[in-house]
PDB file of C-alpha atoms in Angstrom:
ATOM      1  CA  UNK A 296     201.684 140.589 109.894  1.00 58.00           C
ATOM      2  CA  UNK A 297     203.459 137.446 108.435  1.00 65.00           C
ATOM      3  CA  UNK A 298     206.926 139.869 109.019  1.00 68.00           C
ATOM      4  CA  UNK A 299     205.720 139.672 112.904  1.00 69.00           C
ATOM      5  CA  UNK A 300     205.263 135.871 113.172  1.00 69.00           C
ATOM      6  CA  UNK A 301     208.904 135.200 111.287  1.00 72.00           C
ATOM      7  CA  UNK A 302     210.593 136.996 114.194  1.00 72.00           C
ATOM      8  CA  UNK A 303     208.403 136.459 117.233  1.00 78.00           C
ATOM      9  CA  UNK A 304     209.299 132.196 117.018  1.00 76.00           C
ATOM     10  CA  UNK A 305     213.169 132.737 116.873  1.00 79.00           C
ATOM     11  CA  UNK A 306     212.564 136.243 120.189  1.00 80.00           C
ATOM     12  CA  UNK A 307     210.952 132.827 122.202  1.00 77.00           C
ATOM     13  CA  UNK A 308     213.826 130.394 121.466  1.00 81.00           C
ATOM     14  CA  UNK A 309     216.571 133.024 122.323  1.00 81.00           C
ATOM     15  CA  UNK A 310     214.278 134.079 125.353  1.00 80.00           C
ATOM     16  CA  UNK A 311     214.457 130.012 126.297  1.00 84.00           C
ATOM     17  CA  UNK A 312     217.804 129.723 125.531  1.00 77.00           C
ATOM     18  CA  UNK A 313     219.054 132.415 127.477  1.00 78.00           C
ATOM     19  CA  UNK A 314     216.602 130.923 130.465  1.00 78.00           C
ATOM     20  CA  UNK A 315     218.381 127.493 130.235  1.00 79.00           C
ATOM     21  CA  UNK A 316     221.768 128.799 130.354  1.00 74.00           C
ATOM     22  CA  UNK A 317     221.578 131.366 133.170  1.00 71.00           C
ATOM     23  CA  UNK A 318     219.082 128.765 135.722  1.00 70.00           C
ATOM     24  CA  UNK A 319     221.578 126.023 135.115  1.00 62.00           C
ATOM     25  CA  UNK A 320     223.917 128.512 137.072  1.00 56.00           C
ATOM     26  CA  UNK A 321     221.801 128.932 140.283  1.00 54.00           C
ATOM     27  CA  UNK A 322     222.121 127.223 143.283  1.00 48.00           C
ATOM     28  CA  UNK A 323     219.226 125.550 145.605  1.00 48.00           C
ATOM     29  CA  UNK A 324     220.008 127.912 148.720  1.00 47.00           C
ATOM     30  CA  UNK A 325     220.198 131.606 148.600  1.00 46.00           C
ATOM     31  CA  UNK A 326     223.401 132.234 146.658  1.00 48.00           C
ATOM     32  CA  UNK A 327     225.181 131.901 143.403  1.00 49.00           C
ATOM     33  CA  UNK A 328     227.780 129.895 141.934  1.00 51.00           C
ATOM     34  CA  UNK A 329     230.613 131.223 140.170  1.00 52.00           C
ATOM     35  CA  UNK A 330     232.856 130.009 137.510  1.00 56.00           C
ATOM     36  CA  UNK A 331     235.270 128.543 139.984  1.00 55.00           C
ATOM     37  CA  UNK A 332     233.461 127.225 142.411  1.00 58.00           C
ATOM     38  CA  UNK A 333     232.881 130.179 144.672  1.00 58.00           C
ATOM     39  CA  UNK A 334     229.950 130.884 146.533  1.00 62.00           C
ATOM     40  CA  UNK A 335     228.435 134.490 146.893  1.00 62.00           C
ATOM     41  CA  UNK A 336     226.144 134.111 149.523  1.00 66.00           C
ATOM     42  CA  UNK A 337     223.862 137.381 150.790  1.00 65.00           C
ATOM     43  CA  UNK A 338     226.260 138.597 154.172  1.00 64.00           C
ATOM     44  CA  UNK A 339     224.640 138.893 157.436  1.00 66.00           C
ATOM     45  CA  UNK A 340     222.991 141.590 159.728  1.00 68.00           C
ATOM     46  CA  UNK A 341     225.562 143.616 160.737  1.00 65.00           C
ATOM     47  CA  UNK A 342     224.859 144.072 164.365  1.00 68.00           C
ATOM     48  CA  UNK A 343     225.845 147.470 165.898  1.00 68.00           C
ATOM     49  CA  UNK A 344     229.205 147.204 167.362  1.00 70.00           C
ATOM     50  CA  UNK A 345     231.197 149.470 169.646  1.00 73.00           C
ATOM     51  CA  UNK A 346     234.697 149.957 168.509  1.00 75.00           C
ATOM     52  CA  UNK A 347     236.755 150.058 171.873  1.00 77.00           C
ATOM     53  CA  UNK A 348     239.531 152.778 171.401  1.00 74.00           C
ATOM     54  CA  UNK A 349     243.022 151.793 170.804  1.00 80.00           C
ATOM     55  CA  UNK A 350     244.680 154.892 171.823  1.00 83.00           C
ATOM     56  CA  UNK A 351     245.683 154.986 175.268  1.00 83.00           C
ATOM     57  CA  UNK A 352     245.734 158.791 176.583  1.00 81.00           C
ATOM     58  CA  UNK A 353     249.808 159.762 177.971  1.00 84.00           C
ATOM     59  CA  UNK A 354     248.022 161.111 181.239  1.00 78.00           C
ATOM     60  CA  UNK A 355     244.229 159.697 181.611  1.00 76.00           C
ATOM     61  CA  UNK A 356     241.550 161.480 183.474  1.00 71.00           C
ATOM     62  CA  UNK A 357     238.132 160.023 185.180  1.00 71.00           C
ATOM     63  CA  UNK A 358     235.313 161.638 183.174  1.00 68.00           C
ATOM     64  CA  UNK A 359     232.641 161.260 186.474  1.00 66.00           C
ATOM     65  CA  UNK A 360     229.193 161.213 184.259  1.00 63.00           C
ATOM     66  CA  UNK A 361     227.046 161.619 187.200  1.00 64.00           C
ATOM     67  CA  UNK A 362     226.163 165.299 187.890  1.00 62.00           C
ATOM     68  CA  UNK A 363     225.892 164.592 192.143  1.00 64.00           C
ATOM     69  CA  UNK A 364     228.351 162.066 192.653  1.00 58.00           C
ATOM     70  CA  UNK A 365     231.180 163.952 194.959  1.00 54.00           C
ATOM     71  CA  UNK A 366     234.335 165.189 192.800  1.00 59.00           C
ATOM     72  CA  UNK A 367     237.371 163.592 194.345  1.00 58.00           C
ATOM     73  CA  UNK A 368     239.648 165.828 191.892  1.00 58.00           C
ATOM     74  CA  UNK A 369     240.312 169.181 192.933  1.00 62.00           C
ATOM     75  CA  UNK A 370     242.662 170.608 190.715  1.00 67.00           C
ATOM     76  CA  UNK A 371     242.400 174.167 188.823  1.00 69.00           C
ATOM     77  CA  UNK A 372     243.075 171.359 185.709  1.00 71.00           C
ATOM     78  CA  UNK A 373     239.561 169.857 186.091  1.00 70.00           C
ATOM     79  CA  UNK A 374     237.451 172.427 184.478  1.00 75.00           C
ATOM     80  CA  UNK A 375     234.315 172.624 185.967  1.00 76.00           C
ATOM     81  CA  UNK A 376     231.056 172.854 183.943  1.00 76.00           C
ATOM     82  CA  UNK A 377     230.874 175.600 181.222  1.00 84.00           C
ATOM     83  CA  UNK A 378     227.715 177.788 181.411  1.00 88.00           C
ATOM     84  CA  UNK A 379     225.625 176.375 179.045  1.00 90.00           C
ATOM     85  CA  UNK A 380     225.219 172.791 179.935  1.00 88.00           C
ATOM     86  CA  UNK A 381     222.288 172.954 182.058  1.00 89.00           C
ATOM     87  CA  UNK A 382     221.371 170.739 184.556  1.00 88.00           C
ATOM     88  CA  UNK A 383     217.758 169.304 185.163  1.00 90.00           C
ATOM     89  CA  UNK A 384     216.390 167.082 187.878  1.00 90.00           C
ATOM     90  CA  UNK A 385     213.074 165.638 187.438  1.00 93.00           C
ATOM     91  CA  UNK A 386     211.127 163.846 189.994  1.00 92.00           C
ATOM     92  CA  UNK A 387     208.412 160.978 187.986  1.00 92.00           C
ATOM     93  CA  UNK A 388     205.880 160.141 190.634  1.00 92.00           C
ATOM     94  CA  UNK A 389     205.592 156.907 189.048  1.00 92.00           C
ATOM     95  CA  UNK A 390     208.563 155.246 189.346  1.00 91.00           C
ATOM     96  CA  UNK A 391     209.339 157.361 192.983  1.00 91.00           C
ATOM     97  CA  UNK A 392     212.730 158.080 191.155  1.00 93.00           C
ATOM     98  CA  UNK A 393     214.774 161.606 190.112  1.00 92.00           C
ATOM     99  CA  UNK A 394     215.330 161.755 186.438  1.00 92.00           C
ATOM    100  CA  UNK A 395     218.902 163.626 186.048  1.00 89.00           C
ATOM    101  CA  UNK A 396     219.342 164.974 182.479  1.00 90.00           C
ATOM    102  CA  UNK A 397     222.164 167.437 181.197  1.00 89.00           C
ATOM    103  CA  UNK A 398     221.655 169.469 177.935  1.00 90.00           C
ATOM    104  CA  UNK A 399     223.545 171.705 175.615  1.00 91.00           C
ATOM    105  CA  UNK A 400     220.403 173.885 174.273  1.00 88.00           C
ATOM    106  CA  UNK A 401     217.664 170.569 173.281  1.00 88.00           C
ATOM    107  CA  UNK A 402     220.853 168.077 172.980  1.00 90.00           C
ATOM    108  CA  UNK A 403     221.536 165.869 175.625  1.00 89.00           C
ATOM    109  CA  UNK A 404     225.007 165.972 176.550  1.00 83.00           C
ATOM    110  CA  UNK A 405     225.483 162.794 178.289  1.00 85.00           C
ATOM    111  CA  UNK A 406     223.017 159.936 178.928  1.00 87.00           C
ATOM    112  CA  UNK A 407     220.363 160.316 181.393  1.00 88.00           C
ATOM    113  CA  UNK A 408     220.588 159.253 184.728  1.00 88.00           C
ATOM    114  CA  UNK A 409     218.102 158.491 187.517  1.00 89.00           C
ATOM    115  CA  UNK A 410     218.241 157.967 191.857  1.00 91.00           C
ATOM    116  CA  UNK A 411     216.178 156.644 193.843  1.00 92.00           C
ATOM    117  CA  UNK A 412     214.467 159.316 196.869  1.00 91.00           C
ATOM    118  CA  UNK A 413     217.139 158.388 199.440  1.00 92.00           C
ATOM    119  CA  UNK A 414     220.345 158.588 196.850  1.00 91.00           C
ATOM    120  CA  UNK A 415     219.022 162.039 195.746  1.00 91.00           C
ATOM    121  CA  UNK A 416     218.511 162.847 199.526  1.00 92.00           C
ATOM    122  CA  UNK A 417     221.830 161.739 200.608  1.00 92.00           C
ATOM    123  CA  UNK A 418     223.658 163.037 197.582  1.00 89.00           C
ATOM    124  CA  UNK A 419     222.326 166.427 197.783  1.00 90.00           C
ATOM    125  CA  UNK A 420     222.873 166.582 202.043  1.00 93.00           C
ATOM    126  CA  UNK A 421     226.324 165.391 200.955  1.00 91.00           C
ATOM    127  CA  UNK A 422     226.561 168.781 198.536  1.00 86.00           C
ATOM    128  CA  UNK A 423     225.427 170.996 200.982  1.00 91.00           C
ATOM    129  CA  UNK A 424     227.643 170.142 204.009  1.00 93.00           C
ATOM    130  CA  UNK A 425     230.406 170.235 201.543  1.00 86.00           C
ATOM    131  CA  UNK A 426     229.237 173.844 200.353  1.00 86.00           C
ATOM    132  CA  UNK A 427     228.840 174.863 203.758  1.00 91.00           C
ATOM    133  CA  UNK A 428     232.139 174.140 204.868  1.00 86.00           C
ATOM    134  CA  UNK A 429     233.700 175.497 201.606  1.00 81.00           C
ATOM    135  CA  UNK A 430     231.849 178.635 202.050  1.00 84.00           C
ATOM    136  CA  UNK A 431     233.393 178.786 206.094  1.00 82.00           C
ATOM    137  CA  UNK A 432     236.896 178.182 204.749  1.00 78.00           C
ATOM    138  CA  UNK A 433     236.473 181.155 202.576  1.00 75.00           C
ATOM    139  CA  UNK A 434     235.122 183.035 205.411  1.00 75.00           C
ATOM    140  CA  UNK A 435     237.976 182.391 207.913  1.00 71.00           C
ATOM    141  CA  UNK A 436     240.705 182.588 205.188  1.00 64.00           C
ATOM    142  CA  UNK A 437     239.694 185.655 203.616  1.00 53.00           C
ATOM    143  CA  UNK A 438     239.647 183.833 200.554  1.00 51.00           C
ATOM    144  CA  UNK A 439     237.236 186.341 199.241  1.00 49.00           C
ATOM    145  CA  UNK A 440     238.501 189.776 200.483  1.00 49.00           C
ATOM    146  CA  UNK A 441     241.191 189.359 197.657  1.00 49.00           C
ATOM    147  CA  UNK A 442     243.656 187.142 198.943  1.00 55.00           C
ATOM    148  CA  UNK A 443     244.609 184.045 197.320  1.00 59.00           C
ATOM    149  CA  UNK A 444     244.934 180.993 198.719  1.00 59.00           C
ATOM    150  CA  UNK A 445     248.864 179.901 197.581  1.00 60.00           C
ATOM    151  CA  UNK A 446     250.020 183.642 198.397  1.00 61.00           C
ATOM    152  CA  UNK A 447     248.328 182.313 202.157  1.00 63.00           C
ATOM    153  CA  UNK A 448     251.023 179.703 202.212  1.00 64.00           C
ATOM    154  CA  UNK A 449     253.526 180.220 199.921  1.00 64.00           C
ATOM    155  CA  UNK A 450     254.291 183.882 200.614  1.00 65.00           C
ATOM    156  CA  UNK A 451     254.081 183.690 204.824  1.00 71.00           C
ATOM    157  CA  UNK A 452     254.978 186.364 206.834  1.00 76.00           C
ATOM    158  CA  UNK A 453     256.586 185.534 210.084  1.00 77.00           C
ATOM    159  CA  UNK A 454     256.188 187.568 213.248  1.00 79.00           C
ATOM    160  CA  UNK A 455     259.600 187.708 215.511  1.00 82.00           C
ATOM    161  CA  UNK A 456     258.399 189.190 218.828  1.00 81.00           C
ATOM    162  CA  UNK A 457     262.002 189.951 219.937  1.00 83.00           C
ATOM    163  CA  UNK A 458     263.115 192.666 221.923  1.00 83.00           C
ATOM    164  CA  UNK A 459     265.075 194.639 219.457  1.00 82.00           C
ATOM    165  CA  UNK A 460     264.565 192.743 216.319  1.00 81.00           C
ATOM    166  CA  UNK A 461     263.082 195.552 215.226  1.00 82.00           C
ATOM    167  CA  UNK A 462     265.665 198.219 215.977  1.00 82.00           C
ATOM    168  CA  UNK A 463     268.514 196.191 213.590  1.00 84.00           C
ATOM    169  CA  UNK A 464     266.375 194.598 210.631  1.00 82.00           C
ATOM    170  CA  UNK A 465     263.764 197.985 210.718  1.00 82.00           C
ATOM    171  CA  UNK A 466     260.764 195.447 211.328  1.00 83.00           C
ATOM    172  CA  UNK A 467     259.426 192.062 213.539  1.00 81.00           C
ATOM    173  CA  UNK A 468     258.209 190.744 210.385  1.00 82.00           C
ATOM    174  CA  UNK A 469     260.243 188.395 208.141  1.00 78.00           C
ATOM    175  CA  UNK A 470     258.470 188.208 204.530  1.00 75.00           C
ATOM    176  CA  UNK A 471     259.813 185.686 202.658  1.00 72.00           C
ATOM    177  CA  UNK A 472     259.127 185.239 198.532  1.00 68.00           C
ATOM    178  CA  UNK A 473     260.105 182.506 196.781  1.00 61.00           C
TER     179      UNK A 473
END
């Protein structure tokens, strides 16, 4: 027992000593002082930042987000849609507004998007005059009986309704291929 007391006095003055030396280094604010003179403070909330990109694309498209907004780029080089992004269209009764929402399986693809009753009216009569008229051009230019629309005007096939044509070049037609 006496062993204990010898050793416990000088454990309290090394404690006290150590206590001293490493408080003297401490600073009122939130922080610590250094050797020389630099302050280590605690850094800030890092707010979340978006990062605009610095790469600048040779030959830049328009990515058009909205599913019913008219596509003013017709080229086979737009892609259209692949099969499984599905499209929903969600009316909410309490804000009178159509919630627009495209998925890949449970992931939304892109951000939702909502219109108000008349946008989704006038977007969606906007569609269907457009379809109809596609759908007529088709018709008329036997676009779906298997001939394609560039052999149409590209490959034309003039009709020479002379008398005799026929007789020297074997035919009133003049095909010409590029």
């Amino acid at each position: 027992m006496n062993n204990r007391k010898k050793h416990i006095f000088p454990g309290f003055v090394v404690l006290i000593f150590l206590f001293i030396i490493f408080s003297s280094n401490t600073i009122g604010e939130v922080g610590f002082k250094s050797n020389d003179n630099h302050k280590f403070t605690i850094p800030p909330s890092v707010k979340d930042t978006i990062v605009e990109d610095t790469i600048k694309l040779p030959y830049p498209f328009k990515d058009d987000s909205n599913p019913y907004s008219q596509k003013t780029q017709s080229s086979p080089l737009y892609l259209s849609n692949p099969s499984n992004i599905k499209t929903e269209v969600e009316y909410d009764p309490f804000t009178g507004e159509y919630n627009i929402t495209e998925k890949i399986g449970s992931f939304n693809y892109r951000n939702p998007s909502s219109m108000t009753l008349e946008e989704y009216r006038s977007q969606t009569r906007k569609n269907s005059i457009n379809n109809y008229w596609s759908q007529q051009r088709r018709a008329n230019g036997n676009l779906g009986q298997g001939e394609l629309f560039l052999d149409k005007y590209l490959n034309p096939k003039l009709n020479v309704n002379i008398k005799g044509f026929d007789k020297i070049f074997g035919s009133n037609v003049i095909d010409i291929k590029p």
